[in-house]
Amino acid sequence: MSQPAHHLENGSASASENGVDRLAAADAAKAEANAHFKDHQYTEAVDGYTKAIALNPTNAVYFANRAAAHIHLENFGCALTDASKAIELDPKYTKGIYRRADANVGLGRMKKALIDYKRAAQVNPRDPDLRKKLTQCDKEVKRIRFEEAVATPDELPAAEGLDLSSIPVDDSYDGPTMEGSEESGYTLTRDFVVAMIEHFKAQKLIHRRFAFQILLQARDILRELPSLVDVSIPADQHLTVCGDTHGQFYDLCNIFDLNGLPSDENPYLFNGDFVDRGSFSLEVILTLMAFKVLYPRHMHLARGNHESQSMNKVYGFDGEVKHKFNGLMANIFKETFCWLPLGHVLNRRVLVVHGGLFSRDGVKLDDIRAINRYREPPEEGLMCELLWSDPGPSNGRTPSKRGVGVAFGADVTQRFLQDNGLELLVRSHEVKDEGYEVEHNGYCVTVFSAPNYCDQMNNKGAWIRFNGKDMSPQFTQFEAVPHPDVKAMAYAGNFFSSMLSM
């Protein structure tokens, strides 16, 4: 997301007579952090830059470099703070200025990013990388403003204007076909979905007629669901909960190989962030939605922070859909994502949401049920926090490292669960080295199901199985599997991929 490793600056400080050792130690810590950065060890890089800053808190380069590492970790709030500090220390330090812009792009805040790109260009007008970012961001802001100008409150949803009968399946199509005909209509079957998965594995697409049908049927099912779905798991049955998949289709297939395909007897809950980053996001979401159509009561899908227009524009899904199909399908995905539920309650004992808890006490499950979810996620409030918040290491609440949502402590988790008669919070939203992590005295579990995230993080993936009899979480870890040589963020465009690529 930040500049490539070779763009990290050395920032060697000039030492005063009585500060040689301290400043030399700071530069040594910075050099070690740079090495971690080049090896994609961003957490270790943050630690190294932090050590350098503690030894020499007046060096703007240290703060800007730490901002770069935070951006790779998606800690956009920390990156904004560090970049702003670099600018405070050196108002003409170009990389400090446009790293703050990069962090705002990561949050989808294009208008704020544009201000800083313009400011940086005034300081260093000949920087070619900066000029490219400025040009692309300016185009994106103009597009946003145009869409805002022409939008009307009563505009008909794109899905309601689509006539499937107007999309014939041409004779040249050689992929899997649904049962039925254009005259009588097509029916989605399990055999078709299995054949579709194999077609996707061969890097082939299904006909747009069938893709649109899956999307529209899934939309119709999702829009009938409440914002918070109650799921019953009988004592002799189970449910598998998976975290982020982020467009890693071949790893999704591996989950199904290891744990079985979804069915009435093998139900799943996928906890958001199906798309973006990975470059097979379309294959992931069509597969999950097809199973939702087949097994509406046994395939559960929750919204993540990446099921949103602003994230999809930045992280690749919008570009991928337009490349593989068209802009109409991208618009219908945008509308359908707004119908995804915000959470699930399992056997009245376990709450599963993508992000986490809230900036205030006293929130009840009925407050979640009452959320009007059919919209793009706001930047504050209950819906935002459900999608963006993270557990923190200390009690109480602190500002989010992401710049959105809140970091909530173990005491917050336990009060919320007690207030709502629950036993456990399950969430996703964060890469974990082991694929999962148990925190907050055992009351909060994170599960992440995209192993070797973006082909660089070397993390395991995991899923959780809950048996209805005791509802005790059982964890299964798995490794990444090979996939075709298509890089993460391949459809994000040159501007976004150069800045946001992991």
XYZ file of C-alpha atoms in Angstrom:
502
model
C 0.000 0.000 0.000
C 2.944 2.255 0.546
C 5.964 2.936 -1.586
C 8.089 -0.039 -2.647
C 10.841 -0.962 -0.242
C 13.516 0.798 -2.262
C 11.639 4.070 -1.771
C 12.113 3.943 1.994
C 14.537 6.685 2.925
C 17.701 6.251 4.917
C 17.201 9.435 6.957
C 20.632 9.352 8.635
C 20.733 11.976 11.361
C 23.631 14.392 11.877
C 24.919 13.737 15.366
C 25.789 16.319 17.965
C 28.885 15.784 20.072
C 26.994 14.303 23.008
C 24.428 12.361 20.969
C 26.489 10.251 18.615
C 25.701 6.893 20.212
C 21.979 7.590 20.552
C 21.545 8.805 16.991
C 23.694 5.987 15.622
C 21.541 3.494 17.506
C 18.430 5.106 16.011
C 19.825 4.764 12.498
C 20.752 1.146 13.209
C 17.183 0.431 14.368
C 15.852 2.124 11.241
C 18.153 0.062 9.019
C 16.981 -3.138 10.679
C 13.359 -2.058 10.240
C 13.982 -1.334 6.553
C 15.279 -4.880 6.157
C 12.117 -6.273 7.757
C 10.038 -4.083 5.437
C 11.797 -5.450 2.363
C 11.043 -8.980 3.611
C 7.348 -8.097 4.047
C 7.664 -8.419 7.838
C 5.621 -5.327 8.512
C 4.875 -5.890 12.196
C 8.602 -6.266 12.880
C 9.250 -3.184 10.743
C 6.821 -1.165 12.865
C 8.639 -2.323 15.989
C 11.993 -1.291 14.527
C 10.828 2.167 13.482
C 9.245 2.606 16.902
C 12.612 1.878 18.499
C 14.289 4.398 16.188
C 11.680 7.031 17.054
C 12.178 6.466 20.769
C 15.895 7.150 20.294
C 15.396 10.115 17.970
C 11.836 11.513 17.911
C 12.765 14.451 15.654
C 13.462 12.496 12.448
C 10.548 12.800 10.015
C 11.768 9.860 7.932
C 11.285 7.403 10.790
C 7.642 8.426 11.141
C 7.012 8.285 7.391
C 8.614 4.856 7.130
C 6.530 3.587 10.025
C 3.459 4.982 8.286
C 4.390 2.903 5.243
C 4.549 -0.268 7.343
C 1.234 0.558 9.025
C -0.398 0.991 5.614
C 0.673 -2.520 4.661
C -0.911 -3.760 7.899
C -4.091 -1.782 7.102
C -3.569 0.259 10.269
C -4.649 3.404 8.484
C -5.360 5.376 11.641
C -1.802 4.812 12.876
C -0.481 5.651 9.406
C -2.386 8.943 9.363
C -0.970 9.851 12.776
C 2.601 8.991 11.784
C 2.433 10.764 8.432
C 0.980 13.867 10.096
C 3.830 13.816 12.618
C 6.363 13.563 9.782
C 4.759 16.600 8.156
C 4.825 18.484 11.454
C 8.554 17.783 11.792
C 9.272 18.671 8.155
C 6.421 20.488 6.348
C 8.175 20.060 2.988
C 8.885 16.348 3.361
C 7.110 15.006 0.283
C 6.871 11.369 1.321
C 5.284 12.313 4.631
C 2.622 14.269 2.774
C 1.686 11.649 0.249
C 1.894 8.767 2.680
C -0.902 10.532 4.527
C -2.697 10.670 1.197
C -2.023 6.944 0.669
C -3.582 6.166 4.063
C -6.698 8.142 3.167
C -6.944 6.260 -0.132
C -6.790 3.029 1.838
C -9.870 4.222 3.724
C -11.605 5.259 0.502
C -11.357 8.956 1.410
C -10.378 10.183 -2.028
C -11.204 13.844 -1.515
C -8.934 14.101 1.515
C -6.208 12.198 -0.323
C -6.395 14.586 -3.266
C -5.675 17.578 -1.019
C -2.411 16.006 0.138
C -1.378 14.794 -3.304
C -1.767 18.339 -4.590
C 0.204 19.687 -1.647
C 3.008 17.182 -2.224
C 3.100 18.010 -5.937
C 3.608 21.681 -5.110
C 6.649 20.737 -3.032
C 8.064 18.228 -5.525
C 6.431 18.733 -8.949
C 8.894 16.466 -10.787
C 8.272 13.257 -8.841
C 6.812 10.933 -11.557
C 5.237 8.493 -9.094
C 3.555 11.337 -7.260
C 2.283 12.910 -10.481
C 0.714 9.585 -11.473
C -1.031 9.284 -8.110
C -2.257 12.863 -8.315
C -3.656 12.371 -11.811
C -5.457 9.139 -10.951
C -6.835 10.448 -7.657
C -8.091 13.586 -9.389
C -9.920 11.413 -11.938
C -11.468 9.339 -9.161
C -12.657 12.398 -7.250
C -14.196 13.840 -10.424
C -15.982 10.526 -10.999
C -17.320 10.522 -7.435
C -18.532 14.103 -7.736
C -20.201 13.354 -11.067
C -22.025 10.353 -9.603
C -23.128 12.457 -6.635
C -24.394 15.181 -8.970
C -26.482 12.897 -11.175
C -27.796 10.614 -8.407
C -31.496 10.854 -7.657
C -33.218 9.549 -4.498
C -35.848 7.661 -6.457
C -33.472 6.068 -8.964
C -34.522 2.534 -9.901
C -32.025 -0.099 -8.658
C -30.013 -1.591 -11.501
C -31.160 -5.095 -10.513
C -34.809 -4.214 -11.042
C -34.158 -2.999 -14.563
C -32.432 -6.175 -15.721
C -34.397 -8.616 -17.893
C -32.612 -11.977 -17.918
C -34.496 -13.049 -21.031
C -32.652 -10.319 -22.919
C -29.357 -12.167 -22.361
C -29.371 -15.233 -24.633
C -26.852 -18.035 -24.177
C -25.032 -18.059 -27.494
C -24.090 -21.281 -29.278
C -20.378 -20.622 -28.878
C -20.581 -20.929 -25.077
C -18.895 -24.159 -23.958
C -19.190 -23.911 -20.182
C -21.646 -25.460 -17.706
C -25.315 -24.773 -18.352
C -28.175 -24.586 -15.891
C -31.123 -26.930 -16.283
C -33.903 -25.639 -18.496
C -33.934 -23.366 -21.518
C -34.295 -19.735 -22.453
C -37.961 -20.314 -23.193
C -38.850 -22.161 -19.974
C -36.250 -20.525 -17.742
C -33.124 -21.869 -16.083
C -32.819 -23.581 -12.684
C -29.722 -23.552 -10.504
C -28.715 -27.051 -9.396
C -25.926 -28.517 -7.293
C -24.503 -30.219 -10.382
C -24.243 -26.855 -12.095
C -22.474 -25.293 -9.107
C -19.965 -28.140 -8.909
C -19.294 -27.831 -12.650
C -19.030 -24.048 -12.289
C -16.349 -24.424 -9.612
C -14.318 -26.686 -11.888
C -14.772 -24.207 -14.749
C -13.505 -21.424 -12.509
C -10.491 -23.518 -11.488
C -9.575 -23.681 -15.174
C -9.722 -19.850 -15.238
C -12.846 -19.816 -17.360
C -16.025 -17.807 -16.768
C -19.611 -18.946 -16.835
C -21.974 -17.226 -19.231
C -23.111 -13.808 -18.010
C -26.739 -15.009 -18.198
C -26.031 -17.539 -15.447
C -23.850 -15.158 -13.448
C -26.611 -12.547 -13.418
C -29.182 -15.162 -12.403
C -27.089 -16.288 -9.413
C -26.637 -12.683 -8.346
C -30.302 -11.722 -8.687
C -31.567 -14.843 -6.912
C -29.115 -14.327 -4.051
C -30.202 -10.686 -3.808
C -33.848 -11.708 -3.512
C -32.999 -14.080 -0.654
C -30.756 -11.631 1.206
C -33.207 -8.739 1.080
C -35.751 -10.831 3.005
C -33.366 -11.408 5.908
C -33.124 -9.243 9.041
C -30.002 -7.250 9.839
C -29.210 -9.760 12.599
C -29.984 -13.387 11.728
C -30.749 -16.027 14.357
C -29.287 -19.423 13.459
C -30.374 -22.634 15.145
C -27.896 -25.537 15.301
C -29.592 -28.736 16.489
C -27.763 -30.786 19.111
C -26.786 -33.480 16.618
C -25.600 -31.062 13.919
C -22.806 -28.532 13.384
C -21.985 -25.227 11.681
C -18.648 -24.165 10.157
C -17.683 -20.495 10.509
C -15.103 -19.086 8.090
C -13.481 -15.663 8.176
C -12.160 -13.436 5.391
C -11.562 -15.111 2.024
C -10.578 -11.946 0.096
C -10.768 -13.273 -3.425
C -8.558 -16.317 -2.742
C -10.712 -18.729 -4.730
C -8.308 -21.654 -4.737
C -8.015 -21.496 -0.949
C -11.818 -21.416 -0.736
C -11.894 -24.583 -2.834
C -9.392 -26.115 -0.436
C -11.737 -25.380 2.474
C -14.446 -27.293 0.648
C -12.035 -30.132 -0.199
C -11.050 -30.465 3.461
C -14.395 -29.797 5.128
C -16.946 -30.734 2.475
C -19.124 -28.674 0.160
C -22.003 -26.713 1.700
C -25.266 -28.616 2.003
C -28.246 -28.944 4.314
C -26.170 -31.386 6.360
C -22.937 -29.334 6.184
C -23.881 -25.691 6.803
C -21.463 -22.748 6.657
C -21.288 -19.149 7.763
C -18.855 -16.928 5.844
C -18.163 -13.852 7.927
C -17.574 -11.098 5.370
C -14.732 -9.770 3.217
C -15.357 -12.237 0.418
C -13.862 -9.885 -2.174
C -10.995 -7.439 -2.824
C -7.230 -7.920 -2.611
C -7.230 -11.387 -4.174
C -7.797 -11.395 -7.929
C -10.346 -14.216 -8.028
C -12.962 -12.325 -6.046
C -15.666 -12.787 -8.662
C -15.222 -16.558 -8.562
C -15.393 -16.504 -4.743
C -18.558 -14.447 -4.475
C -20.421 -16.241 -7.267
C -19.601 -19.587 -5.644
C -20.774 -18.439 -2.210
C -23.925 -16.824 -3.606
C -24.735 -19.922 -5.667
C -24.626 -22.027 -2.507
C -26.776 -19.394 -0.790
C -29.389 -19.887 -3.500
C -29.163 -23.681 -3.221
C -29.237 -23.779 0.599
C -30.726 -20.509 1.839
C -31.125 -21.779 5.420
C -27.724 -23.474 5.601
C -25.359 -21.085 3.822
C -25.044 -17.839 5.770
C -23.257 -14.746 4.462
C -22.429 -11.662 6.536
C -21.283 -8.271 5.373
C -17.683 -7.207 5.874
C -16.143 -3.783 5.542
C -14.997 -4.743 2.027
C -18.537 -5.358 0.833
C -18.796 -1.651 0.047
C -18.420 0.548 -2.988
C -15.525 2.630 -1.671
C -13.436 -0.417 -0.774
C -14.261 -2.205 -4.037
C -13.078 0.800 -6.051
C -9.744 0.826 -4.245
C -8.952 -2.855 -3.703
C -9.848 -4.395 -7.030
C -13.289 -6.014 -7.008
C -14.973 -3.265 -9.019
C -12.246 -3.420 -11.664
C -12.325 -7.216 -11.706
C -16.081 -7.407 -12.341
C -15.868 -4.808 -15.098
C -12.944 -6.658 -16.680
C -14.566 -10.102 -16.529
C -18.168 -9.019 -17.185
C -19.400 -5.414 -17.212
C -20.312 -2.301 -15.266
C -23.962 -3.332 -14.879
C -22.923 -6.395 -12.924
C -20.637 -4.259 -10.739
C -23.610 -2.002 -9.922
C -25.818 -4.949 -9.031
C -23.121 -6.364 -6.758
C -22.977 -2.969 -5.048
C -26.722 -3.084 -4.438
C -26.687 -6.721 -3.338
C -23.901 -6.150 -0.815
C -26.138 -3.624 0.919
C -28.616 -6.426 1.659
C -26.069 -8.668 3.406
C -26.901 -9.158 7.110
C -24.626 -7.487 9.650
C -24.363 -10.421 12.017
C -25.602 -13.809 13.173
C -26.542 -15.225 16.587
C -25.878 -18.943 16.955
C -28.186 -20.835 19.318
C -28.697 -17.619 21.277
C -25.186 -18.082 22.680
C -22.611 -16.853 20.147
C -22.572 -13.548 18.259
C -20.734 -13.575 14.913
C -19.954 -10.218 13.260
C -17.198 -9.156 10.908
C -15.483 -6.422 12.920
C -16.487 -6.065 16.531
C -18.161 -4.061 19.255
C -19.134 -0.514 19.942
C -17.972 2.890 21.161
C -20.585 2.875 23.942
C -22.012 0.444 26.463
C -25.633 -0.599 26.562
C -26.012 -1.817 22.972
C -28.556 -4.617 22.756
C -29.096 -7.218 20.081
C -32.372 -5.512 19.255
C -30.395 -2.354 18.435
C -28.495 -4.356 15.820
C -31.729 -5.824 14.514
C -33.105 -2.291 14.114
C -30.246 -1.042 11.908
C -31.289 0.066 8.438
C -28.490 -1.731 6.608
C -29.444 -1.015 2.993
C -26.799 1.648 2.406
C -23.095 2.146 2.058
C -21.430 1.835 5.475
C -21.249 5.148 7.351
C -18.031 6.357 8.996
C -19.462 6.162 12.512
C -22.235 4.532 14.492
C -23.291 0.951 15.173
C -23.175 -0.283 11.576
C -19.702 1.145 11.041
C -18.394 -0.369 14.265
C -19.831 -3.810 13.521
C -17.815 -3.828 10.299
C -14.598 -2.064 11.362
C -13.838 -2.409 15.102
C -11.090 -4.605 16.558
C -10.353 -6.064 20.006
C -7.645 -4.194 21.861
C -5.097 -5.387 24.436
C -6.175 -3.048 27.249
C -9.464 -2.466 29.034
C -11.831 0.257 27.948
C -11.886 1.799 24.497
C -9.120 3.437 22.492
C -8.981 4.972 19.001
C -8.824 2.371 16.251
C -5.493 1.700 14.604
C -7.478 1.620 11.357
C -8.852 5.143 11.662
C -12.427 3.780 11.593
C -14.353 2.017 14.332
C -12.931 1.521 17.820
C -10.534 -0.746 19.714
C -12.482 -2.416 22.542
C -11.032 -4.111 25.595
C -11.782 -7.366 27.399
C -14.016 -5.576 29.905
C -16.113 -4.156 27.041
C -16.486 -7.613 25.527
C -17.538 -9.241 28.775
C -20.067 -6.505 29.626
C -21.642 -6.724 26.180
C -21.949 -10.503 26.340
C -23.368 -10.398 29.850
C -25.866 -7.667 28.960
C -27.145 -9.748 26.039
C -27.089 -13.227 27.582
C -24.314 -14.393 25.252
C -21.228 -16.526 25.850
C -18.833 -15.715 23.017
C -18.007 -13.110 20.363
C -16.633 -14.424 17.051
C -15.271 -11.969 14.517
C -12.833 -11.837 11.587
C -11.334 -8.731 9.931
C -7.679 -9.292 10.952
C -4.874 -11.462 9.620
C -3.693 -13.914 12.279
C -0.481 -15.891 11.945
C -2.180 -19.095 13.089
C -5.449 -18.375 11.263
C -7.268 -17.657 14.506
C -6.700 -16.110 17.912
C -8.519 -16.370 21.238
C -8.475 -13.115 23.228
C -10.218 -11.281 26.042
C -10.024 -14.116 28.545
C -11.522 -16.540 26.067
C -14.605 -14.432 25.268
C -13.467 -13.106 21.873
C -12.270 -15.220 18.945
C -10.896 -13.982 15.610
C -10.987 -16.327 12.611
C -9.300 -15.538 9.279
C -9.600 -17.886 6.299
C -7.258 -16.407 3.676
C -3.915 -18.212 4.183
C -0.737 -16.510 2.964
C -2.837 -13.378 2.595
C -2.086 -11.570 -0.677
C 0.681 -14.133 -1.328
C 2.970 -12.398 1.156
C 1.897 -12.730 4.793
C 2.763 -16.449 5.326
C -0.155 -16.857 7.729
C -2.256 -19.973 8.114
C -5.982 -19.984 7.490
C -8.556 -21.433 9.864
C -12.214 -22.181 10.362
C -14.327 -22.875 13.443
C -16.789 -25.707 13.884
C -19.598 -25.352 16.418
C -21.465 -28.488 17.450
C -25.009 -27.748 18.493
C -24.749 -29.952 21.578
C -22.158 -27.867 23.440
C -21.344 -24.856 21.155
C -17.681 -25.128 22.046
C -15.478 -23.753 19.218
C -13.268 -26.321 17.505
C -10.504 -24.883 15.329
C -9.029 -26.298 12.124
C -5.982 -24.712 10.509
C -4.908 -25.048 6.887
C -2.155 -23.833 4.598
C -2.361 -21.934 1.323
C -2.540 -23.899 -1.923
C -1.064 -22.974 -5.310
C -3.024 -20.752 -7.653
C -2.521 -19.400 -11.186
C 0.061 -16.662 -11.552
C -2.295 -13.726 -11.182
C -1.063 -11.264 -8.599
C -3.154 -9.797 -5.814
C -4.705 -6.438 -6.709
C -4.347 -7.255 -10.409
C -7.562 -5.390 -11.226
C -7.043 -2.397 -8.967
C -5.404 -0.341 -11.714
C -1.860 0.980 -11.906
C -2.509 3.784 -9.436
C -4.056 1.680 -6.713
C -1.929 -1.429 -7.215
C 1.334 0.541 -7.002
C 0.233 2.134 -3.764
C -1.884 -0.505 -2.082
C -0.282 -3.717 -3.261
C 0.800 -5.982 -0.406
